[in-house]
């Protein structure tokens, strides 16, 4: 048995873990996608929910909305459901009236003001009815442009009818069950994108740059400098066939400054600041394979030419 608001499962993506809550009371009849499954296509059926009192033991899985074959390549990064409790897993329920996909904030606003999502337009990604959409409805209600009370919901479609008949009825969803796939050589369809495979080196680069941004407290300062003396020294070195760039002087200056101000040469490990014994400078270099950041170890102790 499942009550409205119960947590059914956790859907994990690369960026977040989202808890999926039940929108109504019912019986979780069948789990289609088991715990730990990966690469689940958006819009796939992962569980079946029937009304209380319905025949949940002999429910059938609709063939046309089942999970895609394991060999199919998803067109977008996919969430993988991981239930936080042992039994329930569900993505969309088939019995009853088809509804907008509501964000939690939008659902609270609609319930508070006795409004229905069908009175407005969903503008969120993939047809999600957002908080902003709900606030627009509230404004329209206050202006008297929509009815004061929630519209009477459509009667359920024959609760005793088999589930497949409801799934094959071809309802008008606010978003496609399966995202459209772009075709090479043709303009992309609305809502699609082109996924570019990342090489191992670019994955490492992205990981390291993210770590440097999240583990090192950042501060920014601007200063105007007269580089006349630096340029003169550089010209003298070039005459002696010693090739150095202005960037080399900047790196050396940054390293010397960190040596003079050790309280700045620190990182954050989650517990507190950690003062570093050496001054290592990372230099961003653009290459055909992407941005790389070689590290100059103990830069303060090295000469300009080194």
Coordinates of C-alpha atoms in Angstrom, one line a residue:
X1 CA 0.0 0.0 0.0
X2 CA 1.2 3.5 -0.9
X3 CA -0.1 6.8 0.4
X4 CA 0.2 10.2 -1.3
X5 CA 3.5 11.7 -0.4
X6 CA 5.3 8.4 0.3
X7 CA 8.8 8.2 -1.1
X8 CA 8.8 5.6 -3.8
X9 CA 12.4 5.6 -4.9
X10 CA 15.5 7.7 -5.5
X11 CA 16.6 8.6 -9.0
X12 CA 20.3 9.3 -9.2
X13 CA 21.9 11.3 -12.0
X14 CA 25.4 12.7 -12.4
X15 CA 24.4 15.9 -10.6
X16 CA 21.8 15.1 -8.1
X17 CA 19.7 12.4 -6.3
X18 CA 16.0 13.1 -6.5
X19 CA 13.4 11.4 -4.4
X20 CA 10.2 10.4 -6.3
X21 CA 7.1 10.8 -4.2
X22 CA 3.7 9.2 -4.8
X23 CA 1.1 11.7 -6.0
X24 CA -1.9 9.7 -4.8
X25 CA -2.9 6.7 -2.7
X26 CA -2.9 3.2 -4.3
X27 CA -1.2 -0.2 -4.4
X28 CA 2.2 -0.6 -5.9
X29 CA 1.4 -3.6 -8.1
X30 CA 4.6 -4.3 -10.0
X31 CA 8.2 -3.2 -10.0
X32 CA 9.4 -3.1 -13.6
X33 CA 12.9 -1.7 -13.1
X34 CA 14.8 -3.2 -10.2
X35 CA 17.1 -1.4 -7.7
X36 CA 20.5 -0.5 -9.1
X37 CA 19.4 -0.5 -12.8
X38 CA 21.4 2.0 -14.9
X39 CA 20.8 3.9 -18.2
X40 CA 17.0 4.1 -17.9
X41 CA 15.6 6.1 -20.7
X42 CA 13.5 9.1 -19.8
X43 CA 9.8 8.3 -20.0
X44 CA 10.2 4.6 -19.4
X45 CA 7.8 2.7 -17.2
X46 CA 9.5 1.6 -14.0
X47 CA 6.5 0.5 -11.9
X48 CA 2.7 0.1 -11.9
X49 CA 0.3 1.7 -9.4
X50 CA -3.3 0.6 -9.2
X51 CA -6.2 2.1 -7.2
X52 CA -7.0 0.7 -3.8
X53 CA -9.4 -2.3 -4.2
X54 CA -8.1 -3.0 -7.7
X55 CA -6.7 -6.4 -8.8
X56 CA -3.1 -5.8 -8.2
X57 CA -2.1 -9.5 -8.4
X58 CA -2.9 -10.0 -12.1
X59 CA -1.9 -6.6 -13.5
X60 CA -0.3 -6.7 -16.9
X61 CA 2.7 -4.6 -18.1
X62 CA 1.9 -2.6 -21.2
X63 CA 4.3 -3.7 -23.9
X64 CA 4.6 -0.4 -25.6
X65 CA 5.8 1.6 -22.5
X66 CA 8.1 -1.0 -20.9
X67 CA 11.8 -0.3 -20.3
X68 CA 13.9 -0.1 -23.5
X69 CA 16.3 -2.9 -24.5
X70 CA 19.6 -2.8 -22.6
X71 CA 21.5 -2.4 -26.0
X72 CA 19.7 0.8 -27.0
X73 CA 21.7 4.0 -26.6
X74 CA 19.9 6.8 -24.8
X75 CA 20.0 10.2 -26.4
X76 CA 20.5 12.0 -23.1
X77 CA 22.3 11.1 -19.8
X78 CA 20.0 8.9 -18.0
X79 CA 18.9 8.7 -14.3
X80 CA 19.2 5.3 -12.7
X81 CA 16.6 4.5 -10.1
X82 CA 17.7 3.3 -6.7
X83 CA 14.9 2.7 -4.2
X84 CA 15.6 4.0 -0.7
X85 CA 13.1 1.4 0.6
X86 CA 13.0 -2.3 -0.3
X87 CA 9.7 -2.5 -2.2
X88 CA 8.3 0.5 -4.0
X89 CA 9.6 1.7 -7.4
X90 CA 7.5 3.8 -9.7
X91 CA 7.9 6.4 -12.4
X92 CA 4.5 6.9 -13.8
X93 CA 1.1 5.4 -12.8
X94 CA -1.2 4.3 -15.6
X95 CA -4.6 4.2 -13.9
X96 CA -6.7 7.4 -13.5
X97 CA -6.4 10.8 -15.1
X98 CA -3.2 11.7 -16.9
X99 CA -1.7 14.8 -15.3
X100 CA 1.0 17.4 -15.7
X101 CA 4.4 16.6 -14.2
X102 CA 4.4 19.0 -11.2
X103 CA 7.3 20.3 -9.3
X104 CA 6.9 20.1 -5.5
X105 CA 6.7 23.9 -5.1
X106 CA 4.1 24.1 -7.9
X107 CA 2.0 21.4 -6.3
X108 CA 1.9 23.2 -3.0
X109 CA 0.9 26.5 -4.6
X110 CA -1.9 24.8 -6.7
X111 CA -3.3 23.0 -3.6
X112 CA -3.2 26.1 -1.5
X113 CA -5.1 28.2 -4.0
X114 CA -7.5 25.4 -5.2
X115 CA -6.1 25.5 -8.8
X116 CA -5.4 22.8 -11.4
X117 CA -2.4 22.6 -13.6
X118 CA -4.6 22.0 -16.7
X119 CA -5.7 25.7 -16.4
X120 CA -2.2 26.9 -17.2
X121 CA 0.7 26.1 -19.5
X122 CA 3.8 24.1 -18.4
X123 CA 7.0 25.9 -19.4
X124 CA 9.6 23.8 -17.6
X125 CA 12.0 21.4 -19.2
X126 CA 10.2 18.4 -20.8
X127 CA 6.7 19.7 -19.9
X128 CA 7.2 20.1 -16.1
X129 CA 4.8 22.5 -14.5
X130 CA 7.1 24.8 -12.5
X131 CA 6.6 27.2 -9.5
X132 CA 6.6 30.2 -11.9
X133 CA 3.7 28.6 -13.9
X134 CA 1.8 28.1 -10.7
X135 CA 2.3 31.7 -9.6
X136 CA 1.0 32.9 -13.0
X137 CA -2.2 30.9 -12.4
X138 CA -2.5 32.5 -9.0
X139 CA -2.2 36.0 -10.6
X140 CA -4.9 35.1 -13.2
X141 CA -7.2 33.9 -10.4
X142 CA -6.7 37.1 -8.5
X143 CA -7.6 39.1 -11.7
X144 CA -10.7 37.0 -12.1
X145 CA -9.6 35.5 -15.5
X146 CA -10.0 31.9 -14.3
X147 CA -12.4 30.0 -12.2
X148 CA -12.1 30.3 -8.4
X149 CA -12.2 26.6 -7.7
X150 CA -10.3 23.6 -8.9
X151 CA -12.0 22.1 -12.0
X152 CA -13.8 18.8 -11.5
X153 CA -11.4 16.0 -12.4
X154 CA -12.3 13.8 -15.3
X155 CA -13.8 10.5 -14.2
X156 CA -11.3 7.6 -14.0
X157 CA -11.2 5.5 -17.1
X158 CA -12.9 2.3 -16.2
X159 CA -10.9 1.1 -13.1
X160 CA -11.8 -2.5 -13.9
X161 CA -10.4 -2.3 -17.5
X162 CA -7.0 -3.9 -18.1
X163 CA -4.0 -1.6 -17.8
X164 CA -2.7 -2.1 -21.4
X165 CA -5.9 -0.6 -22.9
X166 CA -5.2 2.7 -21.1
X167 CA -1.6 2.8 -22.1
X168 CA -2.4 2.2 -25.8
X169 CA -5.2 4.8 -26.0
X170 CA -2.7 7.3 -27.3
X171 CA -3.2 10.2 -24.8
X172 CA -1.8 13.6 -25.4
X173 CA 1.1 13.9 -23.0
X174 CA 2.6 17.3 -22.1
X175 CA 6.0 15.9 -23.2
X176 CA 7.0 12.9 -25.4
X177 CA 7.3 9.6 -23.7
X178 CA 10.7 9.1 -25.4
X179 CA 12.8 12.2 -26.2
X180 CA 13.2 12.9 -29.9
X181 CA 16.5 11.9 -31.4
X182 CA 18.5 14.3 -33.6
X183 CA 19.4 13.2 -37.1
X184 CA 22.9 13.9 -38.4
X185 CA 23.0 16.4 -41.3
X186 CA 19.6 17.8 -40.4
X187 CA 18.5 20.6 -38.0
X188 CA 18.0 19.4 -34.5
X189 CA 14.4 18.9 -33.4
X190 CA 13.2 21.1 -30.6
X191 CA 14.4 19.8 -27.2
X192 CA 17.3 17.8 -28.5
X193 CA 21.0 18.2 -28.3
X194 CA 24.1 16.6 -29.8
X195 CA 26.2 14.6 -27.2
X196 CA 29.9 14.7 -27.9
X197 CA 31.9 11.8 -26.5
X198 CA 34.6 12.9 -24.0
X199 CA 38.0 11.4 -24.1
X200 CA 39.7 10.2 -21.0
X201 CA 42.0 13.2 -20.9
X202 CA 39.1 15.6 -21.1
X203 CA 37.3 13.7 -18.3
X204 CA 40.3 14.1 -16.1
X205 CA 40.7 17.8 -17.0
X206 CA 37.1 18.5 -16.1
X207 CA 37.4 16.6 -12.8
X208 CA 40.6 18.4 -11.8
X209 CA 39.3 21.8 -12.7
X210 CA 36.1 21.2 -10.7
X211 CA 38.2 20.0 -7.7
X212 CA 40.4 23.1 -7.9
X213 CA 37.3 25.3 -7.9
X214 CA 35.6 23.6 -5.0
X215 CA 38.6 22.8 -2.7
X216 CA 40.5 26.1 -3.0
X217 CA 38.8 29.3 -1.6
X218 CA 38.8 31.9 -4.4
X219 CA 39.4 35.6 -4.2
X220 CA 39.9 38.1 -7.0
X221 CA 41.8 41.3 -7.1
X222 CA 42.8 43.7 -9.9
X223 CA 45.9 45.8 -10.2
X224 CA 47.5 48.0 -13.0
X225 CA 51.2 47.3 -13.5
X226 CA 53.9 49.0 -15.5
X227 CA 55.7 46.2 -17.3
X228 CA 58.3 48.4 -18.9
X229 CA 61.2 47.0 -16.8
X230 CA 60.0 43.4 -17.4
X231 CA 59.9 43.9 -21.1
X232 CA 63.4 45.4 -21.0
X233 CA 64.8 42.4 -19.1
X234 CA 63.1 40.1 -21.6
X235 CA 64.7 41.9 -24.5
X236 CA 68.1 41.5 -22.9
X237 CA 67.5 37.8 -22.4
X238 CA 66.4 37.3 -26.0
X239 CA 69.7 38.9 -27.2
X240 CA 71.4 36.0 -25.3
X241 CA 69.2 33.5 -27.0
X242 CA 67.2 32.9 -23.7
X243 CA 63.6 32.7 -24.7
X244 CA 61.1 33.6 -22.0
X245 CA 57.6 35.0 -22.2
X246 CA 55.8 37.7 -20.2
X247 CA 53.7 34.9 -18.7
X248 CA 56.9 33.4 -17.2
X249 CA 57.5 36.6 -15.3
X250 CA 53.9 36.6 -14.0
X251 CA 54.2 33.0 -12.9
X252 CA 57.4 33.8 -11.0
X253 CA 55.9 36.9 -9.5
X254 CA 52.9 34.9 -8.2
X255 CA 55.1 32.3 -6.7
X256 CA 57.4 34.8 -4.9
X257 CA 54.3 36.6 -3.6
X258 CA 52.9 33.3 -2.2
X259 CA 56.3 32.7 -0.5
X260 CA 56.1 36.1 1.1
X261 CA 52.4 35.6 2.1
X262 CA 52.2 31.9 3.3
X263 CA 48.8 32.4 4.7
X264 CA 47.5 32.7 1.2
X265 CA 49.1 29.5 0.0
X266 CA 46.5 27.2 1.6
X267 CA 43.8 24.8 0.6
X268 CA 40.6 23.6 2.2
X269 CA 40.1 19.9 3.0
X270 CA 36.7 20.1 4.6
X271 CA 37.9 20.4 8.1
X272 CA 39.7 23.7 7.8
X273 CA 42.6 25.5 6.0
X274 CA 45.7 23.5 5.3
X275 CA 48.9 25.5 4.7
X276 CA 51.0 24.0 1.9
X277 CA 54.8 23.5 2.3
X278 CA 55.5 24.1 -1.4
X279 CA 54.4 26.7 -4.0
X280 CA 53.1 24.8 -7.1
X281 CA 51.7 26.9 -10.0
X282 CA 49.3 25.4 -12.5
X283 CA 49.4 26.9 -16.0
X284 CA 46.5 26.5 -18.4
X285 CA 47.6 25.6 -21.9
X286 CA 45.2 25.3 -24.9
X287 CA 45.8 22.3 -27.1
X288 CA 43.9 20.6 -30.0
X289 CA 42.8 17.9 -27.5
X290 CA 41.5 20.4 -25.0
X291 CA 42.7 22.5 -22.1
X292 CA 45.6 21.0 -20.1
X293 CA 47.1 22.4 -16.9
X294 CA 50.7 21.4 -16.4
X295 CA 52.0 22.1 -12.8
X296 CA 55.2 23.9 -12.2
X297 CA 56.5 22.4 -8.9
X298 CA 58.1 24.7 -6.3
X299 CA 57.9 27.6 -8.8
X300 CA 59.3 30.1 -6.2
X301 CA 62.7 28.3 -6.2
X302 CA 63.0 28.2 -10.0
X303 CA 64.5 30.8 -12.2
X304 CA 62.7 32.6 -15.0
X305 CA 64.2 30.4 -17.7
X306 CA 63.4 27.2 -15.8

